[in-house]
Short mmCIF file of C-alpha atoms and ligand atoms in Angstrom, two decimals:
data_model
loop_
_atom_site.label_atom_id
_atom_site.label_comp_id
_atom_site.label_asym_id
_atom_site.label_seq_id
_atom_site.Cartn_x
_atom_site.Cartn_y
_atom_site.Cartn_z
CA MET A 287 -3.59 1.59 52.23
CA SER A 288 -3.49 -0.81 49.31
CA GLY A 289 -2.34 0.08 45.77
CA ASN A 290 -4.47 0.96 42.73
CA THR A 291 -7.08 -1.49 41.52
CA PRO A 292 -7.75 -1.50 37.73
CA ASN A 293 -10.88 0.64 38.05
CA ILE A 294 -9.14 3.54 39.79
CA LEU A 295 -8.78 6.62 37.58
CA THR A 296 -5.14 7.70 37.50
CA THR A 297 -2.90 10.26 35.89
CA ALA A 298 -0.36 9.04 33.35
CA ASN A 299 2.15 8.54 36.15
CA GLY A 300 -0.28 6.21 37.85
CA ALA A 301 -1.37 8.40 40.75
CA PRO A 302 -5.07 8.16 41.68
CA VAL A 303 -7.13 11.22 40.67
CA ALA A 304 -9.40 12.66 43.35
CA ASP A 305 -11.67 14.76 41.11
CA ASP A 306 -11.78 14.67 37.30
CA ASN A 307 -14.73 17.01 36.77
CA ASN A 308 -13.51 20.18 38.40
CA SER A 309 -10.32 22.19 38.07
CA ILE A 310 -8.59 23.67 41.11
CA SER A 311 -9.54 27.33 41.36
CA ALA A 312 -9.13 30.23 43.77
CA GLY A 313 -12.63 30.25 45.12
CA SER A 314 -15.69 28.82 43.36
CA ARG A 315 -15.72 31.70 40.85
CA GLY A 316 -12.00 32.32 40.85
CA PRO A 317 -9.18 31.78 38.34
CA LEU A 318 -7.16 28.57 38.10
CA THR A 319 -3.95 28.03 40.00
CA PHE A 320 -0.52 26.61 39.08
CA ASP A 321 -1.11 23.37 40.95
CA ASN A 322 -3.52 22.29 38.20
CA PHE A 323 -0.77 20.12 36.72
CA ARG A 324 -3.21 17.20 36.34
CA LEU A 325 -5.45 19.42 34.21
CA MET A 326 -2.38 20.57 32.26
CA GLU A 327 -1.39 16.96 31.56
CA LYS A 328 -4.86 16.23 30.23
CA LEU A 329 -4.98 19.29 27.97
CA ALA A 330 -1.38 18.95 26.79
CA HIS A 331 -1.85 15.31 25.85
CA PHE A 332 -5.05 16.14 24.04
CA ASN A 333 -3.20 18.78 22.03
CA ARG A 334 -0.84 16.08 20.81
CA GLU A 335 -3.36 13.36 19.90
CA ARG A 336 -2.80 13.67 16.16
CA ILE A 337 0.15 12.49 14.14
CA PRO A 338 0.50 13.58 10.51
CA GLU A 339 -1.86 11.62 8.32
CA ARG A 340 -0.28 9.59 5.52
CA VAL A 341 0.49 11.91 2.61
CA VAL A 342 -1.44 9.43 0.43
CA HIS A 343 -3.67 6.52 1.54
CA ALA A 344 -4.65 8.54 4.64
CA ARG A 345 -8.02 6.87 5.10
CA GLY A 346 -7.89 3.16 5.85
CA SER A 347 -9.06 0.09 7.72
CA GLY A 348 -6.93 -2.70 9.17
CA ALA A 349 -7.35 -6.27 10.42
CA TYR A 350 -5.26 -9.31 11.33
CA GLY A 351 -5.39 -12.75 9.80
CA THR A 352 -3.52 -15.76 8.53
CA PHE A 353 -1.76 -16.65 5.31
CA THR A 354 -1.71 -20.40 4.66
CA LEU A 355 0.65 -21.73 2.01
CA THR A 356 -0.95 -24.36 -0.22
CA LYS A 357 2.01 -24.87 -2.58
CA ASP A 358 5.58 -25.37 -1.48
CA LEU A 359 7.80 -22.86 -3.30
CA SER A 360 11.22 -24.10 -2.19
CA ASP A 361 12.20 -24.68 -5.85
CA TYR A 362 11.97 -20.91 -6.37
CA THR A 363 12.74 -19.25 -3.06
CA ILE A 364 14.36 -19.72 0.32
CA ALA A 365 11.67 -17.49 1.88
CA ASN A 366 10.80 -19.17 5.15
CA PHE A 367 7.05 -18.49 4.89
CA LEU A 368 6.90 -20.10 1.45
CA GLN A 369 8.33 -23.48 2.50
CA GLY A 370 6.08 -26.49 2.99
CA GLU A 371 2.40 -26.83 2.22
CA GLY A 372 0.23 -25.85 5.15
CA LYS A 373 2.71 -23.34 6.61
CA GLU A 374 0.81 -20.57 8.41
CA THR A 375 1.98 -16.98 8.81
CA GLU A 376 0.19 -14.20 10.71
CA VAL A 377 -0.64 -11.11 8.64
CA PHE A 378 -1.85 -7.58 9.23
CA VAL A 379 -3.69 -5.98 6.31
CA ARG A 380 -4.56 -2.33 5.78
CA PHE A 381 -6.97 -1.27 3.04
CA SER A 382 -7.22 2.36 2.05
CA THR A 383 -8.34 4.92 -0.45
CA VAL A 384 -5.52 6.96 -1.99
CA GLY A 385 -6.26 10.60 -2.67
CA GLY A 386 -8.67 11.66 0.06
CA GLY A 387 -7.65 12.75 3.53
CA GLN A 388 -8.88 11.08 6.69
CA ASP A 389 -12.01 13.21 6.41
CA SER A 390 -12.98 11.82 2.99
CA SER A 391 -15.30 8.96 2.00
CA ASP A 392 -14.71 5.22 1.70
CA TYR A 393 -16.58 5.35 -1.62
CA ALA A 394 -14.39 7.61 -3.73
CA ARG A 395 -13.59 6.68 -7.32
CA ASP A 396 -9.99 6.00 -6.48
CA PRO A 397 -7.65 3.02 -6.41
CA ARG A 398 -7.74 1.11 -3.12
CA GLY A 399 -4.55 0.37 -1.21
CA PHE A 400 -4.14 -3.30 -0.30
CA ALA A 401 -1.13 -3.61 2.02
CA VAL A 402 -0.23 -6.94 3.62
CA LYS A 403 2.36 -7.41 6.35
CA PHE A 404 3.50 -11.04 6.65
CA TYR A 405 5.07 -11.60 10.09
CA THR A 406 7.49 -14.31 8.93
CA GLU A 407 10.04 -16.11 11.11
CA GLU A 408 12.80 -14.29 9.25
CA GLY A 409 11.39 -10.78 9.43
CA ASN A 410 8.39 -8.89 8.10
CA PHE A 411 7.60 -9.06 4.40
CA ASP A 412 5.27 -6.27 3.27
CA LEU A 413 3.35 -6.50 0.02
CA VAL A 414 2.26 -2.88 -0.36
CA GLY A 415 -0.08 -3.09 -3.32
CA ASN A 416 -3.32 -1.78 -4.72
CA ASN A 417 -6.55 -3.27 -6.05
CA THR A 418 -5.20 -2.70 -9.57
CA PRO A 419 -2.38 -4.60 -11.30
CA VAL A 420 -0.82 -1.47 -12.83
CA PHE A 421 -0.16 2.14 -11.84
CA PHE A 422 -0.34 5.63 -13.39
CA LEU A 423 3.43 6.07 -13.61
CA ARG A 424 6.56 4.24 -14.60
CA ASP A 425 8.97 6.86 -13.27
CA PRO A 426 8.88 7.92 -9.59
CA SER A 427 9.95 11.49 -10.29
CA LYS A 428 6.32 12.12 -11.29
CA PHE A 429 4.73 10.82 -8.06
CA PRO A 430 4.42 14.17 -6.22
CA ASP A 431 3.16 15.93 -9.39
CA PHE A 432 0.65 13.20 -10.05
CA VAL A 433 -0.64 13.19 -6.47
CA HIS A 434 -0.90 16.99 -6.36
CA SER A 435 -3.03 16.96 -9.51
CA GLN A 436 -5.43 14.37 -8.07
CA LYS A 437 -5.82 15.90 -4.60
CA LYS A 438 -7.59 19.13 -3.68
CA ASN A 439 -7.13 22.39 -5.57
CA PRO A 440 -4.65 24.53 -3.59
CA ARG A 441 -6.95 27.58 -3.64
CA THR A 442 -10.45 26.17 -3.28
CA ASN A 443 -9.46 23.11 -1.17
CA THR A 444 -11.98 21.07 -3.16
CA PRO A 445 -11.50 18.22 -5.67
CA ASP A 446 -10.49 19.49 -9.11
CA ALA A 447 -11.53 17.30 -12.07
CA SER A 448 -9.96 19.74 -14.49
CA ALA A 449 -6.50 19.31 -12.89
CA VAL A 450 -6.92 15.52 -12.88
CA PHE A 451 -7.40 15.46 -16.65
CA GLU A 452 -4.86 18.21 -17.30
CA TYR A 453 -2.22 15.96 -15.74
CA TRP A 454 -3.36 12.88 -17.67
CA ALA A 455 -3.51 14.83 -20.95
CA ASN A 456 0.17 15.64 -20.47
CA HIS A 457 1.06 12.13 -19.37
CA PRO A 458 -0.14 9.34 -21.69
CA GLN A 459 1.54 6.62 -19.64
CA SER A 460 -1.35 6.96 -17.15
CA LEU A 461 -3.92 5.77 -19.71
CA HIS A 462 -3.97 2.08 -18.77
CA GLN A 463 -4.52 2.75 -15.07
CA SER A 464 -6.95 5.63 -15.65
CA THR A 465 -9.00 3.31 -17.89
CA ILE A 466 -9.30 0.88 -14.97
CA LEU A 467 -10.12 3.70 -12.56
CA MET A 468 -12.85 5.14 -14.77
CA SER A 469 -14.32 1.72 -15.53
CA ASP A 470 -17.06 -0.07 -13.58
CA ARG A 471 -14.24 -1.39 -11.32
CA GLY A 472 -13.41 2.15 -10.13
CA ILE A 473 -15.49 2.10 -6.91
CA PRO A 474 -15.27 -1.19 -4.94
CA ALA A 475 -18.44 -1.87 -2.93
CA SER A 476 -16.30 -2.90 0.05
CA TYR A 477 -12.74 -3.87 0.88
CA ARG A 478 -13.84 -7.50 1.02
CA HIS A 479 -15.09 -7.46 -2.55
CA MET A 480 -11.95 -6.50 -4.41
CA ASN A 481 -8.73 -8.13 -5.53
CA GLY A 482 -5.26 -7.12 -4.42
CA TYR A 483 -2.14 -6.94 -6.54
CA GLY A 484 1.50 -6.54 -5.58
CA SER A 485 1.62 -4.73 -8.95
CA HIS A 486 5.41 -4.50 -9.10
CA THR A 487 7.69 -7.21 -10.34
CA LEU A 488 9.53 -8.70 -7.35
CA SER A 489 12.05 -11.52 -7.35
CA PHE A 490 12.37 -14.92 -5.73
CA TRP A 491 15.69 -16.66 -5.38
CA ASN A 492 16.45 -20.19 -4.24
CA ASP A 493 19.27 -21.99 -2.44
CA GLN A 494 21.06 -22.48 -5.77
CA GLY A 495 21.27 -18.71 -6.24
CA GLU A 496 18.77 -18.87 -9.13
CA ARG A 497 16.37 -15.95 -9.55
CA VAL A 498 12.93 -15.67 -11.11
CA TRP A 499 10.74 -12.58 -11.43
CA VAL A 500 7.30 -12.74 -9.77
CA LYS A 501 4.07 -10.81 -9.47
CA PHE A 502 1.56 -11.37 -6.63
CA HIS A 503 -2.22 -11.49 -7.10
CA LEU A 504 -4.81 -11.81 -4.31
CA LYS A 505 -8.20 -12.83 -5.70
CA THR A 506 -11.20 -12.13 -3.51
CA ASP A 507 -13.19 -15.21 -2.50
CA GLN A 508 -16.21 -12.97 -1.85
CA GLY A 509 -16.49 -12.07 -5.55
CA ILE A 510 -15.97 -8.64 -7.08
CA LYS A 511 -18.66 -6.11 -6.17
CA THR A 512 -18.57 -2.53 -7.35
CA LEU A 513 -20.74 0.57 -7.24
CA ARG A 514 -21.75 3.10 -9.84
CA GLY A 515 -21.04 6.71 -8.90
CA SER A 516 -24.77 7.36 -8.59
CA GLU A 517 -25.11 4.55 -6.03
CA THR A 518 -22.60 6.07 -3.61
CA ALA A 519 -24.55 9.28 -2.93
CA GLY A 520 -26.48 8.16 0.15
CA LEU A 521 -23.84 5.84 1.60
CA PRO A 522 -22.16 6.62 4.93
CA ALA A 523 -18.58 7.86 4.49
CA TYR A 524 -17.30 5.09 6.78
CA GLY A 525 -19.24 2.25 5.09
CA ALA A 526 -16.23 0.14 4.06
CA GLN A 527 -14.71 0.37 7.55
CA GLU A 528 -18.01 -0.69 9.10
CA ASP A 529 -18.42 -3.56 6.62
CA LEU A 530 -14.98 -4.97 7.44
CA VAL A 531 -15.32 -4.68 11.22
CA ASN A 532 -18.86 -6.09 11.26
CA SER A 533 -18.13 -9.06 9.03
CA ILE A 534 -15.10 -10.08 11.11
CA ASP A 535 -16.96 -9.54 14.39
CA ALA A 536 -19.76 -11.76 13.04
CA GLY A 537 -17.30 -14.55 12.21
CA ASP A 538 -17.80 -14.06 8.47
CA PHE A 539 -14.07 -13.98 7.73
CA PRO A 540 -13.14 -12.57 4.33
CA SER A 541 -10.50 -14.46 2.37
CA TRP A 542 -8.41 -14.17 -0.75
CA THR A 543 -6.77 -16.84 -2.92
CA VAL A 544 -3.14 -15.90 -3.38
CA LYS A 545 -1.55 -16.50 -6.78
CA ILE A 546 1.72 -15.62 -8.47
CA GLN A 547 3.04 -15.23 -11.98
CA ILE A 548 6.59 -16.31 -12.67
CA MET A 549 8.94 -15.09 -15.42
CA THR A 550 12.48 -16.41 -15.83
CA GLU A 551 15.41 -14.04 -16.25
CA THR A 552 15.88 -15.36 -19.79
CA GLU A 553 12.23 -14.70 -20.70
CA ALA A 554 12.50 -11.21 -19.23
CA ARG A 555 15.36 -10.29 -21.57
CA THR A 556 13.30 -10.87 -24.72
CA TYR A 557 9.69 -10.36 -23.59
CA ARG A 558 7.73 -7.96 -25.79
CA TYR A 559 7.02 -5.64 -22.87
CA ASN A 560 9.48 -4.30 -20.34
CA PRO A 561 8.66 -6.63 -17.41
CA PHE A 562 9.63 -3.86 -14.97
CA ASP A 563 7.21 -1.27 -16.38
CA LEU A 564 4.50 -0.70 -13.75
CA THR A 565 2.02 0.59 -16.34
CA LYS A 566 1.81 -2.87 -17.90
CA VAL A 567 0.48 -6.28 -16.91
CA TRP A 568 2.00 -9.63 -17.80
CA PRO A 569 -0.85 -11.21 -19.80
CA HIS A 570 -2.03 -14.42 -18.11
CA SER A 571 -1.91 -16.19 -21.48
CA ASP A 572 1.89 -15.72 -21.45
CA PHE A 573 2.45 -16.12 -17.70
CA PRO A 574 -0.37 -18.15 -16.11
CA LEU A 575 -1.49 -17.61 -12.54
CA ILE A 576 -0.19 -20.22 -10.10
CA GLU A 577 -2.17 -20.69 -6.89
CA ILE A 578 0.05 -20.66 -3.80
CA GLY A 579 -2.13 -19.99 -0.78
CA LYS A 580 -5.06 -18.52 1.04
CA MET A 581 -5.24 -15.38 3.14
CA GLU A 582 -8.03 -14.99 5.69
CA LEU A 583 -8.76 -11.99 7.91
CA ASN A 584 -10.15 -13.10 11.26
CA ARG A 585 -9.35 -10.55 13.97
CA ASN A 586 -10.19 -6.87 14.25
CA VAL A 587 -7.82 -4.41 15.80
CA ASP A 588 -8.41 -3.59 19.43
CA ASN A 589 -7.36 0.04 19.09
CA TYR A 590 -7.60 1.79 15.72
CA PHE A 591 -4.97 4.45 16.37
CA ALA A 592 -2.34 2.21 17.96
CA GLU A 593 -2.63 -0.51 15.36
CA THR A 594 -4.10 0.74 12.08
CA GLU A 595 -3.06 4.39 12.16
CA GLN A 596 0.46 3.69 13.38
CA SER A 597 0.99 0.68 11.13
CA ALA A 598 3.89 1.24 8.78
CA PHE A 599 4.13 -0.75 5.56
CA THR A 600 7.07 -0.46 3.22
CA PRO A 601 8.15 -2.28 0.06
CA SER A 602 11.63 -2.34 1.61
CA ASN A 603 10.41 -4.84 4.21
CA LEU A 604 11.79 -7.80 2.28
CA VAL A 605 12.94 -11.16 3.65
CA PRO A 606 15.57 -13.62 2.46
CA GLY A 607 14.34 -15.26 -0.75
CA VAL A 608 12.20 -12.29 -1.83
CA GLY A 609 13.90 -9.35 -3.49
CA ALA A 610 13.20 -6.18 -5.39
CA SER A 611 13.54 -5.77 -9.16
CA PRO A 612 14.88 -3.02 -11.43
CA ASP A 613 11.38 -1.42 -11.57
CA LYS A 614 12.17 2.30 -11.12
CA MET A 615 8.96 2.92 -9.19
CA LEU A 616 9.71 0.13 -6.76
CA GLN A 617 13.27 1.32 -6.30
CA ALA A 618 12.02 4.77 -5.24
CA ARG A 619 9.41 3.30 -2.94
CA LEU A 620 12.11 1.34 -1.10
CA LEU A 621 13.43 4.68 0.17
CA ALA A 622 10.26 6.79 0.33
CA TYR A 623 8.20 4.76 2.79
CA PRO A 624 10.61 4.41 5.73
CA ASP A 625 11.41 8.10 5.27
CA ALA A 626 7.70 8.97 5.48
CA GLN A 627 7.29 6.78 8.56
CA ARG A 628 10.24 8.29 10.42
CA TYR A 629 8.44 11.62 10.00
CA ARG A 630 4.88 10.40 10.51
CA VAL A 631 5.34 7.91 13.39
CA GLY A 632 8.94 8.26 14.52
CA VAL A 633 12.38 6.80 14.08
CA ASN A 634 11.53 3.77 16.22
CA HIS A 635 8.19 3.02 14.53
CA GLN A 636 9.31 -0.57 13.91
CA GLN A 637 9.23 -1.18 17.66
CA LEU A 638 5.48 -0.61 17.94
CA PRO A 639 3.64 -3.92 18.42
CA VAL A 640 1.82 -3.78 15.05
CA ASN A 641 5.08 -3.16 13.20
CA ALA A 642 7.48 -5.23 15.29
CA PRO A 643 8.64 -8.52 13.77
CA LYS A 644 7.57 -11.64 15.64
CA CYS A 645 11.13 -12.99 15.43
CA PRO A 646 14.22 -11.79 17.32
CA VAL A 647 15.50 -8.40 16.12
CA HIS A 648 19.20 -7.97 16.76
CA HIS A 649 21.21 -5.08 15.41
CA TYR A 650 23.52 -2.23 16.35
CA GLN A 651 21.04 0.62 15.86
CA ARG A 652 20.41 2.45 19.12
CA ASP A 653 18.41 5.12 20.86
CA GLY A 654 16.23 7.81 19.31
CA ALA A 655 12.80 8.94 20.43
CA MET A 656 10.88 6.28 22.35
CA ALA A 657 13.62 3.66 22.08
CA GLY A 658 12.87 0.50 24.02
CA MET A 659 9.10 0.53 23.59
CA VAL A 660 8.77 -3.25 23.38
CA LYS A 661 10.75 -6.28 24.38
CA CYS A 662 11.85 -8.94 21.93
CA PRO A 663 9.09 -11.60 22.06
CA VAL A 664 11.66 -14.40 21.87
CA THR A 665 14.73 -13.30 23.85
CA GLY A 666 12.98 -10.89 26.19
CA HIS A 667 15.68 -8.22 25.54
CA ALA A 668 14.53 -4.62 25.52
CA ALA A 669 14.13 -3.43 21.93
CA ASN A 670 16.97 -0.97 22.45
CA GLN A 671 19.15 -4.08 22.71
CA GLY A 672 19.74 -3.83 26.46
CA SER A 673 23.37 -3.94 27.52
CA GLY A 674 24.49 -5.74 24.35
CA ALA A 675 27.43 -4.56 22.24
CA ASN A 676 26.64 -1.40 20.30
CA PHE A 677 29.30 -1.67 17.60
CA PHE A 678 30.38 -4.17 14.97
CA PRO A 679 32.76 -5.85 14.30
CA ASN A 680 33.40 -6.93 17.89
CA ASP A 681 34.81 -9.88 19.86
CA ARG A 682 31.53 -10.77 21.53
CA ALA A 683 29.90 -13.32 19.24
CA ALA A 684 30.21 -15.94 21.98
CA GLU A 685 28.11 -13.69 24.25
CA GLY A 686 25.35 -13.51 21.64
CA ALA A 687 26.34 -10.31 19.82
CA PRO A 688 24.65 -10.51 16.40
CA VAL A 689 26.67 -11.53 13.34
CA PRO A 690 25.69 -11.50 9.64
CA LYS A 691 24.34 -14.66 7.99
CA PRO A 692 26.09 -14.97 4.60
CA SER A 693 23.78 -17.77 3.42
CA VAL A 694 20.98 -15.22 2.87
CA MET A 695 23.05 -13.18 0.40
CA GLU A 696 20.83 -12.23 -2.54
CA PRO A 697 22.27 -13.25 -5.91
CA PRO A 698 23.58 -10.24 -7.86
CA MET A 699 20.90 -8.30 -9.73
CA PRO A 700 21.39 -8.37 -13.51
CA LEU A 701 21.70 -5.01 -15.27
CA GLU A 702 20.90 -4.24 -18.86
CA GLU A 703 23.85 -4.86 -21.13
CA ASP A 704 25.84 -1.68 -21.84
CA ALA A 705 23.74 0.26 -19.30
CA TRP A 706 24.50 4.01 -19.30
CA VAL A 707 23.73 6.26 -16.35
CA GLY A 708 21.47 9.16 -17.33
CA TYR A 709 17.89 10.37 -17.74
CA HIS A 710 16.14 7.77 -19.90
CA GLU A 711 13.00 9.15 -21.55
CA SER A 712 10.21 6.56 -21.81
CA ARG A 713 7.63 8.77 -23.56
CA ASP A 714 7.69 6.64 -26.69
CA GLU A 715 7.01 3.38 -24.91
CA ASP A 716 3.77 1.70 -25.87
CA ASN A 717 1.19 3.46 -23.65
CA PHE A 718 -1.89 2.33 -25.55
CA THR A 719 -1.95 -1.37 -26.51
CA GLN A 720 -2.91 -2.76 -23.12
CA ALA A 721 -5.45 0.02 -22.49
CA GLY A 722 -7.04 -0.88 -25.85
CA GLU A 723 -7.03 -4.59 -25.02
CA LEU A 724 -8.76 -3.87 -21.72
CA PHE A 725 -11.37 -1.73 -23.47
CA ARG A 726 -12.10 -4.44 -26.05
CA ILE A 727 -12.85 -7.15 -23.45
CA MET A 728 -15.43 -4.92 -21.75
CA THR A 729 -19.14 -5.58 -22.27
CA GLU A 730 -21.29 -2.98 -23.99
CA ASP A 731 -22.54 -1.79 -20.59
CA GLN A 732 -18.99 -1.55 -19.19
CA LYS A 733 -17.83 0.46 -22.22
CA ASN A 734 -20.69 2.89 -21.75
CA GLN A 735 -20.04 3.24 -18.02
CA LEU A 736 -16.38 3.93 -18.79
CA ALA A 737 -17.25 6.65 -21.30
CA GLU A 738 -19.79 8.28 -18.99
CA ASN A 739 -17.48 8.22 -15.97
CA ILE A 740 -14.74 9.87 -18.01
CA ALA A 741 -17.08 12.43 -19.55
CA GLY A 742 -18.22 13.63 -16.12
CA GLY A 743 -14.72 14.83 -15.27
CA LEU A 744 -13.21 15.45 -18.71
CA SER A 745 -16.03 17.82 -19.65
CA GLN A 746 -14.74 20.12 -16.87
CA ALA A 747 -11.22 20.20 -18.33
CA SER A 748 -9.91 22.71 -20.87
CA GLU A 749 -10.63 22.24 -24.60
CA SER A 750 -6.97 21.48 -25.17
CA ALA A 751 -6.90 18.77 -22.48
CA GLN A 752 -10.07 17.26 -23.94
CA VAL A 753 -8.52 17.10 -27.41
CA ARG A 754 -5.35 15.41 -26.13
CA MET A 755 -7.31 12.91 -24.02
CA LEU A 756 -9.48 11.99 -27.03
CA GLU A 757 -6.27 11.41 -29.02
CA GLN A 758 -5.07 9.05 -26.30
CA TYR A 759 -8.37 7.13 -26.23
CA ALA A 760 -8.26 6.85 -30.04
CA ALA A 761 -4.72 5.51 -29.90
CA ALA A 762 -6.04 2.76 -27.62
CA ASP A 763 -9.19 2.13 -29.68
CA VAL A 764 -11.16 4.43 -31.99
CA ASP A 765 -14.40 3.18 -30.47
CA TYR A 766 -13.11 4.20 -27.01
CA ALA A 767 -12.60 7.78 -28.22
CA ALA A 768 -15.92 7.85 -30.07
CA ARG A 769 -17.86 6.80 -26.97
CA VAL A 770 -16.15 9.38 -24.74
CA LYS A 771 -16.78 12.11 -27.31
CA LYS A 772 -20.44 11.15 -27.55
CA ALA A 773 -20.80 11.08 -23.75
CA ILE A 774 -19.29 14.58 -23.46
CA GLU A 775 -21.64 15.88 -26.16
CA ALA A 776 -24.60 14.32 -24.33
CA LEU A 777 -23.63 16.23 -21.19
CA LYS A 778 -23.41 19.50 -23.11
CA ALA A 779 -26.79 18.95 -24.82
C1 HEM B 1064 7.15 6.41 -6.63
C2 HEM B 1064 5.98 5.96 -6.31
C3 HEM B 1064 5.36 6.04 -4.95
C4 HEM B 1064 5.69 6.80 -3.86
C5 HEM B 1064 6.82 7.80 -3.74
C6 HEM B 1064 4.76 6.47 -2.81
C7 HEM B 1064 4.75 7.03 -1.55
C8 HEM B 1064 3.91 6.68 -0.52
C9 HEM B 1064 3.95 7.23 0.81
C10 HEM B 1064 4.93 8.30 1.27
C11 HEM B 1064 2.99 6.62 1.53
C12 HEM B 1064 2.66 6.86 3.00
C13 HEM B 1064 3.44 5.88 3.85
C14 HEM B 1064 3.21 6.08 5.32
O1 HEM B 1064 3.15 7.23 5.78
O2 HEM B 1064 3.13 5.06 6.05
C15 HEM B 1064 2.35 5.67 0.69
C16 HEM B 1064 1.35 4.81 1.07
C17 HEM B 1064 0.90 3.76 0.30
N1 HEM B 1064 1.23 3.49 -1.00
FE1 HEM B 1064 2.53 4.50 -2.13
N2 HEM B 1064 3.87 5.52 -3.27
C18 HEM B 1064 4.21 5.22 -4.56
C19 HEM B 1064 3.60 4.31 -5.38
C20 HEM B 1064 2.72 3.36 -4.97
C21 HEM B 1064 2.28 2.23 -5.75
C22 HEM B 1064 2.74 1.94 -7.17
C23 HEM B 1064 1.44 1.50 -4.97
C24 HEM B 1064 0.72 0.23 -5.26
C25 HEM B 1064 1.06 -0.62 -6.20
C26 HEM B 1064 1.34 2.18 -3.69
C27 HEM B 1064 0.60 1.73 -2.61
C28 HEM B 1064 0.56 2.35 -1.39
C29 HEM B 1064 -0.24 1.87 -0.28
C30 HEM B 1064 -1.14 0.64 -0.28
C31 HEM B 1064 -0.03 2.75 0.78
C32 HEM B 1064 -0.67 2.70 2.16
C33 HEM B 1064 0.02 1.70 3.04
C34 HEM B 1064 -0.71 1.63 4.35
O3 HEM B 1064 -1.83 1.10 4.37
O4 HEM B 1064 -0.19 2.15 5.35
N3 HEM B 1064 2.12 3.31 -3.74
N4 HEM B 1064 2.90 5.74 -0.58
#
């Protein structure tokens, strides 16, 4: 007898299956017997097909591609993937909606996640951004409250516009981002037709130990395309997923022009806005966009669950030359994401092919569920580090035991002068100027769309929430408030 050929149906342990349509039973009408362990394997595995969906950004689409550097950045950073024009780095990108579960629609009025994993030669760098340059919060302690208010009502299990506005009425720092969300940009027509933003301030540092602050922007080469709420009604829930897969399959590869803004540490100390406040942009007139590369998506995933669902992006995936910043939101995200992924995918999620770095990984972490899933692509060692030393310091450097590389030490992060540890209230920060500036550059049609989109939800909120929201809009621009008020009255008429 010869062994299995690829077309032989087997159990998970590789044994050929004689009959996959009928269970073993005592007689043709009889009950099942204990030797149905092949049936049990099938049912038991089926029972475990789901992993927890992401607590936010549950619904998404992923694809692979290439980032090509068009401007050498060695003056600013030692980051390996940013050295030398023409340098190419493989990427995996996952787009998502935020609030809806996996059962929701691709066409919600919702920010879109835009997460990019750069598989660099010195580890994975993840830019875990959105299609908006700012966010609803500047303090992470509000993230669970904010998300609860935007997701389903705990009793009815349906979306709750009144809770959405109740939260915003109590939280004016959301105004800039909610203005973007409620504008004509609030529903991208597809993932290909939207920009991406790293949103946070990150840092670059060079071989002289000099640091600059940076923001990443990815500008769609397909052009921005959006939908009005009324246009989404008849669209299939999975339309954006289908659009991405079909365009890549057809060889129509979407691309983005990658740009950065740079601010020096000296400029940051005196700039009129807190450069680490995620509710604010750095105006391009003060910090112009500098083009640094092109990102193209050119390969679909082969298996959605293995690659897209189990992909794990985290802002803490940083590489030498790219660092965090004092942004409080970013600081919290550095801890929150790997924690979520240990729960959602497992403690060894970084060993899965989509998450594993393409460079050698050498450390003293060991074991845990599913340890050893992949081998190092370069050394061929099992990911659980084979028989290598499992403690440090040791006397085994000559045998290849990993040692730290002091040359990649990040320069010390500056703190505010006379910084005091405590709860620092930011309620009185300027929450309105940039929202007003955004409103004023909108066309007449965009202003009206904004007012009507807001009125649809705000009219369902309490009188008190409506009053406080109108005060916020007026603080941004009196015309903004007037238009929203008029749109609400038109709905009541
Ligand atoms: C304190 C603030 C925040 C917290 C605690 C937080 C937490 C989370 C968590 C727990 C996940 C699920 C991760 C997973 O299971 O793999 C997630 C996903 C995500 N978040 Fe956040 N988030 C925050 C703010 C932000 C901001 C400001 C942005 C964008 C600028 C953002 C963009 C994303 C994206 C794109 C994903 C999906 C990544 C993917 O495609 O797998 N989040 N967030």
